[in-house]
Coordinates of N, CA, C and O in Angstrom, one line a residue:
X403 N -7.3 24.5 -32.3 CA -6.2 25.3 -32.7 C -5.7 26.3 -31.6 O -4.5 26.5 -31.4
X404 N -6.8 26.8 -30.9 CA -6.2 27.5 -29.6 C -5.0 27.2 -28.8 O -4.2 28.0 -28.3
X405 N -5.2 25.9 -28.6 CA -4.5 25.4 -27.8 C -2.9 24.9 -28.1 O -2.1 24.5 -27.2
X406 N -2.6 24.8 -29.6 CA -1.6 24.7 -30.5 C -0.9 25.9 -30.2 O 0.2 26.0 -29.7
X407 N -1.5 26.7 -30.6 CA -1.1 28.1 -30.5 C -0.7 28.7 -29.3 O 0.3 29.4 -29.1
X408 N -1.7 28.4 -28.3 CA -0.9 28.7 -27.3 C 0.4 28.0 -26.3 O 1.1 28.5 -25.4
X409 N 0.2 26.5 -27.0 CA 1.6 25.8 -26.7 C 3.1 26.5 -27.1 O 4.0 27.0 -26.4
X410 N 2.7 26.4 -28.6 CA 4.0 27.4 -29.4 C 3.8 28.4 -28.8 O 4.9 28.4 -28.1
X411 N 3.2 29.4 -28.5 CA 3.6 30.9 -28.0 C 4.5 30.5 -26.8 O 5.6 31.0 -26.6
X412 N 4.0 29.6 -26.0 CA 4.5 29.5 -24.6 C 5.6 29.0 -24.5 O 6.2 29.3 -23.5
X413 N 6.3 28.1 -25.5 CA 7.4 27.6 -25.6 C 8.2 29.0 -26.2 O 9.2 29.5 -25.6
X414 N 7.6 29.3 -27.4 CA 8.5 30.3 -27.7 C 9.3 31.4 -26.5 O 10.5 31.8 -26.5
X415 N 7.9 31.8 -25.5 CA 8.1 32.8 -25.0 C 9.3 32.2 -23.7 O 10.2 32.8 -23.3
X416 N 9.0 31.2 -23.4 CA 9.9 30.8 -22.2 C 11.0 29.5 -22.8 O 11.8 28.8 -22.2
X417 N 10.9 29.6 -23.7 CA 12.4 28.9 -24.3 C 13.4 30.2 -24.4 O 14.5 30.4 -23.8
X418 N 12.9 30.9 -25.5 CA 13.9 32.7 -25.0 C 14.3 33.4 -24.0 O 15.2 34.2 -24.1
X419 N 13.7 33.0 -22.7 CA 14.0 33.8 -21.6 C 14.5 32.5 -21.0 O 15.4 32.9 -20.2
X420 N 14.3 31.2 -20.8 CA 15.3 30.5 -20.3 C 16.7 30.2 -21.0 O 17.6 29.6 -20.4
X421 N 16.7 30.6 -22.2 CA 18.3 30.2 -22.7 C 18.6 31.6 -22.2 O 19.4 31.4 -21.2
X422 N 18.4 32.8 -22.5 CA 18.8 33.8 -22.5 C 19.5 33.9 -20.8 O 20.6 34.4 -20.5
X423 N 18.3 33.3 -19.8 CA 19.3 33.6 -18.6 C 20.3 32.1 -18.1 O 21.2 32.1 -17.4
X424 N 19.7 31.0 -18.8 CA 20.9 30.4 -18.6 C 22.2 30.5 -19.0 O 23.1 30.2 -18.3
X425 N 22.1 31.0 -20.3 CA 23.8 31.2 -21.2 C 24.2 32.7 -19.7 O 25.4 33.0 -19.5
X426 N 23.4 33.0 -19.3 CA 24.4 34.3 -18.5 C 24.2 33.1 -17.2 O 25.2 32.3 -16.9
X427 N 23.2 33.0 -16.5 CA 23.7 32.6 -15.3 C 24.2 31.6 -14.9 O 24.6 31.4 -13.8
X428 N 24.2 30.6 -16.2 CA 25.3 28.9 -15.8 C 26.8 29.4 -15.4 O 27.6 29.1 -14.5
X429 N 26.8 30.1 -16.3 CA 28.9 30.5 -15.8 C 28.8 31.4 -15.0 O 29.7 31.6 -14.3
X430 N 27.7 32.2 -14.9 CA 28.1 33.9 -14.3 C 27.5 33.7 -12.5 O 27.9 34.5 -11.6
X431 N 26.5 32.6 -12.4 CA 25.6 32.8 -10.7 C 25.7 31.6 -10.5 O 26.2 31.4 -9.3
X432 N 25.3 30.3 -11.2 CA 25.0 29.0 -10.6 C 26.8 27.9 -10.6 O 27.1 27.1 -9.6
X433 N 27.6 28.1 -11.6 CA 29.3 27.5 -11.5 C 29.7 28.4 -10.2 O 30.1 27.6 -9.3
X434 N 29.8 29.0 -10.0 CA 30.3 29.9 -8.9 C 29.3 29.6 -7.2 O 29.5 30.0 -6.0
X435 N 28.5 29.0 -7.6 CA 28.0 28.7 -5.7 C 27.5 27.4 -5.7 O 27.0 26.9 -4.7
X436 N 27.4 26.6 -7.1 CA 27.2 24.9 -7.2 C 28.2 24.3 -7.5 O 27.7 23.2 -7.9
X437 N 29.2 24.3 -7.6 CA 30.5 24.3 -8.4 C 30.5 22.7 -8.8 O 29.8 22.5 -9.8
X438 N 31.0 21.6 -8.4 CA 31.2 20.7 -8.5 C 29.7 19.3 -8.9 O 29.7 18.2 -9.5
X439 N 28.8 20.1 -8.3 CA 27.5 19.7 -8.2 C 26.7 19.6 -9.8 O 25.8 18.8 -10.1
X440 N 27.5 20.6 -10.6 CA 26.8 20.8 -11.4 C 27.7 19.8 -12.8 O 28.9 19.7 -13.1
X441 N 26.5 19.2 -13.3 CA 27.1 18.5 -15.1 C 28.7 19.7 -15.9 O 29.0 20.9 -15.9
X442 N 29.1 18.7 -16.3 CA 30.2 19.7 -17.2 C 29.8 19.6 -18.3 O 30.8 19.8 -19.0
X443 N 28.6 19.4 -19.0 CA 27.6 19.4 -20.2 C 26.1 19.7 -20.2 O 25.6 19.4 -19.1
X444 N 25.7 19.9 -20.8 CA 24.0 20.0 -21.0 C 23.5 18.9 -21.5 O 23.8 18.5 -22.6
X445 N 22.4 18.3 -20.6 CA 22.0 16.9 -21.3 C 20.4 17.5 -21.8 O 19.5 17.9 -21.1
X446 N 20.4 17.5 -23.7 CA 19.5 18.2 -23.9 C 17.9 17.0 -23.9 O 16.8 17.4 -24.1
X447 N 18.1 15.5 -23.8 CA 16.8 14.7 -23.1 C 16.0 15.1 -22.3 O 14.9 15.6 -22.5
X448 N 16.5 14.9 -20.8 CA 16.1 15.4 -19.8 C 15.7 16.7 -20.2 O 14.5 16.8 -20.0
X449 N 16.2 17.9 -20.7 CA 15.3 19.0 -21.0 C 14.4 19.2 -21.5 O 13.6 20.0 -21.1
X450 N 14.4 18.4 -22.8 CA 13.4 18.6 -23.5 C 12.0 18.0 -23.2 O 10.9 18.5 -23.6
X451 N 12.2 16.5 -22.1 CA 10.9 16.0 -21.5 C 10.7 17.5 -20.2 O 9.6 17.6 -19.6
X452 N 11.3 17.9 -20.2 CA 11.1 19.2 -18.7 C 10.1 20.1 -19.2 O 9.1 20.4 -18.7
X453 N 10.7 20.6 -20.5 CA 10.1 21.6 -21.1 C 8.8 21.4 -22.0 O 7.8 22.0 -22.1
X454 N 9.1 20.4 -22.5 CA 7.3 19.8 -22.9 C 5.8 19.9 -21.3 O 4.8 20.5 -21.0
X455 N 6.6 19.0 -21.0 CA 5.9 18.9 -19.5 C 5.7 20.4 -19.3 O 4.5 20.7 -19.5
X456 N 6.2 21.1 -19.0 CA 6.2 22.4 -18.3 C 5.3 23.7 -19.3 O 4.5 24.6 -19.3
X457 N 5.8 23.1 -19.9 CA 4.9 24.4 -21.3 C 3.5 24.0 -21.5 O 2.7 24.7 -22.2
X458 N 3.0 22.7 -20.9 CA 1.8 21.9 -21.0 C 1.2 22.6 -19.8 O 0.2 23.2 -19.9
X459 N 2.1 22.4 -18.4 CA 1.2 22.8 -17.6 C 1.0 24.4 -17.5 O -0.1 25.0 -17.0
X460 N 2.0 25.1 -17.9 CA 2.0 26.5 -18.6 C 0.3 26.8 -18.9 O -0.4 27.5 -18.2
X461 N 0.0 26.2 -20.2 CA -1.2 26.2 -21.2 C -2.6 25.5 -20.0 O -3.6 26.1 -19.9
X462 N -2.5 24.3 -19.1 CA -3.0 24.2 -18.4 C -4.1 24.8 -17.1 O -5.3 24.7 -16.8
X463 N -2.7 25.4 -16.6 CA -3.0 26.0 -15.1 C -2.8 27.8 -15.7 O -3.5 28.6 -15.0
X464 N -2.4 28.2 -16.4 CA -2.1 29.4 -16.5 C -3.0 30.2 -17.7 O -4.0 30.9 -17.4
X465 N -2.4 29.9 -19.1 CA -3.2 30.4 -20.1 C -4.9 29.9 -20.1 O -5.8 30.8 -20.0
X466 N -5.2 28.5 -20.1 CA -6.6 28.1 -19.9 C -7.4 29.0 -18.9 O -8.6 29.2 -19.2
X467 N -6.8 29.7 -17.3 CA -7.9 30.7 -16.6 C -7.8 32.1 -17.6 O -8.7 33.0 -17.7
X468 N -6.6 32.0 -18.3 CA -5.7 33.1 -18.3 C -7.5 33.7 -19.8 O -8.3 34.6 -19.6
X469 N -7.5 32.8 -20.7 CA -8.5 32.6 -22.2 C -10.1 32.8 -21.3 O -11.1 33.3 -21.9
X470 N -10.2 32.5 -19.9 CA -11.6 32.4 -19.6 C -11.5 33.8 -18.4 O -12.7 33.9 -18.1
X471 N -10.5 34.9 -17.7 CA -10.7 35.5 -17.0 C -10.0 36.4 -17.3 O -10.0 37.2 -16.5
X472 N -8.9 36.7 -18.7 CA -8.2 37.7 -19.0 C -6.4 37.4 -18.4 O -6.0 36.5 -17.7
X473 N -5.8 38.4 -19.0 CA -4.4 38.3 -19.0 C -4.0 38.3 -18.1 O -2.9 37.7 -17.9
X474 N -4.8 38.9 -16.9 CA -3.9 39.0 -15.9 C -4.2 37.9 -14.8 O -3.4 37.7 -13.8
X475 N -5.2 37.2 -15.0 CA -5.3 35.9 -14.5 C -4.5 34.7 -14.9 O -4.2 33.7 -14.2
X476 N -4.2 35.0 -16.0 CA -2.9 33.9 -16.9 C -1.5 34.5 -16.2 O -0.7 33.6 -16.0
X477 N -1.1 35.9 -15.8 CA 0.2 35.9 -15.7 C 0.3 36.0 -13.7 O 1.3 36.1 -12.9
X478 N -1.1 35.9 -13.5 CA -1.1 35.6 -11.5 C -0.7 34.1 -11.7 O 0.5 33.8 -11.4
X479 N -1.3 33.4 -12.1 CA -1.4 31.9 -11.9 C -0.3 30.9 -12.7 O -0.3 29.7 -12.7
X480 N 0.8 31.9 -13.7 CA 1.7 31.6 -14.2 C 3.0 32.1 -13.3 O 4.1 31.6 -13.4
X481 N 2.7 33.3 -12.5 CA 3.8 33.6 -11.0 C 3.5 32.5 -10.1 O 4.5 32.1 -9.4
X482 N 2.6 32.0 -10.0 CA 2.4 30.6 -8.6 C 3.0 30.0 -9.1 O 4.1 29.6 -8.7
X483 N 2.4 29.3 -10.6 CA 3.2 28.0 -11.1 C 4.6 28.0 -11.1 O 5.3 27.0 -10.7
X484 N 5.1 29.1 -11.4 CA 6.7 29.2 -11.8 C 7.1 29.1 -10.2 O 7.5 28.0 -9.9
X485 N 7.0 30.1 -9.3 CA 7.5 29.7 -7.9 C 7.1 28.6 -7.3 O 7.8 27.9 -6.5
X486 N 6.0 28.4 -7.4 CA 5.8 26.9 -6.7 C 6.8 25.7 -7.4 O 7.5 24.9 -6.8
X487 N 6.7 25.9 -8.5 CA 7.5 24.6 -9.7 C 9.0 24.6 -9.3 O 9.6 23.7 -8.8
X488 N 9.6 26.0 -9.4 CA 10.7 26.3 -9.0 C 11.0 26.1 -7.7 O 12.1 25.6 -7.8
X489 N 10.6 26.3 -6.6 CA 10.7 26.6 -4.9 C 10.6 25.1 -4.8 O 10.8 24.8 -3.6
X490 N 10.3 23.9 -5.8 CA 9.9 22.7 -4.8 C 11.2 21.9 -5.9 O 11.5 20.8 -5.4
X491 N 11.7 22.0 -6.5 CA 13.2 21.7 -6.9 C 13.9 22.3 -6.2 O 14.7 21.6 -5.7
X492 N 14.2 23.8 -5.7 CA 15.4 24.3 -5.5 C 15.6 24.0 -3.7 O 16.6 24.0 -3.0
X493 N 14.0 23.8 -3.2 CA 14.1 23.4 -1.7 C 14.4 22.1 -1.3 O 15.2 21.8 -0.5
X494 N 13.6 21.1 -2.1 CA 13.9 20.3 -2.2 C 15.6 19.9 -2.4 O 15.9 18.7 -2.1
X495 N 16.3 20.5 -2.8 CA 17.6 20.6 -2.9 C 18.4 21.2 -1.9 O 19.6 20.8 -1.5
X496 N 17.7 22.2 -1.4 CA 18.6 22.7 -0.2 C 18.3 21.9 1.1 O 18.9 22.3 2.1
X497 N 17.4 20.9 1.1 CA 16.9 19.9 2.1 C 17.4 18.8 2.5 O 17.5 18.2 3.6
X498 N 17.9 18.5 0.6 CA 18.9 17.0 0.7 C 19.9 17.2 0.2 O 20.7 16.2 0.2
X499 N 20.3 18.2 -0.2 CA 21.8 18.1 -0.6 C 22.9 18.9 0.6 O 22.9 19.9 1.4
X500 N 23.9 18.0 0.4 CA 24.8 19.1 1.8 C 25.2 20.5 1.7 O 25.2 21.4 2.5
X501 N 25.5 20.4 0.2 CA 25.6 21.8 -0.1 C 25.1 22.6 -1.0 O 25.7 22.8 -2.1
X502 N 23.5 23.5 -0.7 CA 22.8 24.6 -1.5 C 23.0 25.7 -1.7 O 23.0 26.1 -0.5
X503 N 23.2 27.0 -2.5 CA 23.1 28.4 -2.0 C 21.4 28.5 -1.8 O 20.5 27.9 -2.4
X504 N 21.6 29.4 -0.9 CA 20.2 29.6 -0.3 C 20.2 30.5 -1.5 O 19.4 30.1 -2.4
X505 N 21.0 32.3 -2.1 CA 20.9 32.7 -3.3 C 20.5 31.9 -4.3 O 19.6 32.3 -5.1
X506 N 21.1 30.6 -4.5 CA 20.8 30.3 -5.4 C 18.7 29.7 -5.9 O 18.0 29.7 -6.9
X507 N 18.6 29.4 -4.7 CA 17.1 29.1 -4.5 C 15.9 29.9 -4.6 O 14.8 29.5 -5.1
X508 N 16.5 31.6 -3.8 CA 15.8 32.3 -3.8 C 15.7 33.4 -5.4 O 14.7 34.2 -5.7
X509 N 16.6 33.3 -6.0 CA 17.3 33.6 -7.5 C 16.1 32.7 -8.3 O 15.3 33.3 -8.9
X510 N 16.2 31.2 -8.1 CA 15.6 30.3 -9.0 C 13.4 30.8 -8.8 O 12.6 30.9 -9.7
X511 N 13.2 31.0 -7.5 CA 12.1 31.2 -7.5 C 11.8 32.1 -8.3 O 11.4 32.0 -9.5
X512 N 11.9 33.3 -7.5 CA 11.9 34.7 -8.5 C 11.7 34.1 -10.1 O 10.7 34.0 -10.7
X513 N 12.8 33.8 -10.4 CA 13.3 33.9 -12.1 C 12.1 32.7 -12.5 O 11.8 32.8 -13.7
X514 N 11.6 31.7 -11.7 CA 10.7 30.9 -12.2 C 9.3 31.4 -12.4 O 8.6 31.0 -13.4
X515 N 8.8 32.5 -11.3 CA 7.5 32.8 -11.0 C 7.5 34.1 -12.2 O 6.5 34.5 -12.6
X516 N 8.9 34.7 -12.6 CA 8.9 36.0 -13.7 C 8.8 35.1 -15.3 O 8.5 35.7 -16.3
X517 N 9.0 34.4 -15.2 CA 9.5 33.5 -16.7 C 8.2 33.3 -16.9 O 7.6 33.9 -17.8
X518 N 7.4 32.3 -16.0 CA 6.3 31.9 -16.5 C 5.1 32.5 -16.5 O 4.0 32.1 -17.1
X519 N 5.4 33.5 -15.7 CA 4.3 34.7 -16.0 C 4.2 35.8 -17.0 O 3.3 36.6 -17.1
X520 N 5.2 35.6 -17.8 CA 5.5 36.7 -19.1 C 5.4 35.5 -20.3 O 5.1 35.9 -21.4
X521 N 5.6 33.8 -20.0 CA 5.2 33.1 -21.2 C 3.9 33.1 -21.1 O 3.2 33.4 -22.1
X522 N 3.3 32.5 -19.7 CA 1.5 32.5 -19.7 C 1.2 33.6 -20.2 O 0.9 33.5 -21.4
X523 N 1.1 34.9 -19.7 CA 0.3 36.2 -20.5 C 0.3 36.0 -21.9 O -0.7 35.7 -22.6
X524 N 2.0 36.1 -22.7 CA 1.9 36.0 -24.2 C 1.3 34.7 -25.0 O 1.0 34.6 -26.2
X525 N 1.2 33.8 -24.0 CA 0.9 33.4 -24.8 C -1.0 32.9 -25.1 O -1.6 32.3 -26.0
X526 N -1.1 33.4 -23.9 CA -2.6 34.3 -23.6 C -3.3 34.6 -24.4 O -4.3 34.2 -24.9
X527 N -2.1 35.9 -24.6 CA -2.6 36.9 -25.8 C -2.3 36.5 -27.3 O -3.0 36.8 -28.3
X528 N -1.3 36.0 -27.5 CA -1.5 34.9 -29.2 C -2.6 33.6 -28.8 O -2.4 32.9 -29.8
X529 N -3.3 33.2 -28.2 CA -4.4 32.2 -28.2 C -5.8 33.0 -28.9 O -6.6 33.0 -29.9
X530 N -5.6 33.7 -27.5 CA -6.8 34.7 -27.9 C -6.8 35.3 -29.4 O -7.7 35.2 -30.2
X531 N -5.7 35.8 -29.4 CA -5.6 36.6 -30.9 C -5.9 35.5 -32.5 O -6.5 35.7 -33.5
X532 N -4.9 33.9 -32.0 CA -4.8 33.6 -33.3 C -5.1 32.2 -33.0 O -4.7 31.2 -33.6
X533 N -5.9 32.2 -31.6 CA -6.6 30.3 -31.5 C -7.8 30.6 -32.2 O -8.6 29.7 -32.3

């Protein structure tokens, strides 16, 4: 049951904060320095295998030290995951693509290593609480 629980918390917690800064930064930061690069739709497949995948290793690498060494071991090792996870798509793109914002990469890390360190902790603390 722990581990249920801390899937849903984690999805919850980083499903909210990824829509919330996509709906602002798809038109407002990434159409404006990826312009042509980017889909003129949301293909919600590919996301949903992203986000399964990702909320797994969330509960993995983050919550799992996070239940055996405390919260703040869940929201250290949920800041690596998210920038490492992040930093190796967004580099990996400024590597092979002709045209990257470097903003845009250094934006994605940040926002990956902050997202997943506020889902790992909570959902941390709902395992602990209600696994």
């Amino acid at each position: 049951m722990t581990w249920i629980v801390a899937f849903i918390a984690a999805a919850l917690v980083f499903g909210a904060l990824d829509a919330a800064w996509l709906g602002w930064a798809g038109p407002n930061f990434y159409r404006p320095r990826l312009g042509d690069i980017l889909a003129d739709s949301f293909r919600m497949a590919p996301a949903l295998v992203f986000y399964a995948a990702y909320i797994a290793a969330i509960v993995w690498f983050a919550v799992r030290p996070g239940l055996a060494q405390g919260v703040a071991a869940a929201a250290l090792n949920g800041a690596l995951l998210g920038a490492i996870c992040y930093a190796t798509y967004d580099l990996t793109n400024q590597a092979t693509m002709r045209t990257w914002s470097t903003a845009v990469t250094v934006a994605d890390i940040a926002w990956g290593a902050f997202a997943t360190a506020l889902a790992a902790s909570a959902a941390t603390l709902a395992a602990d609480k209600f696994g």
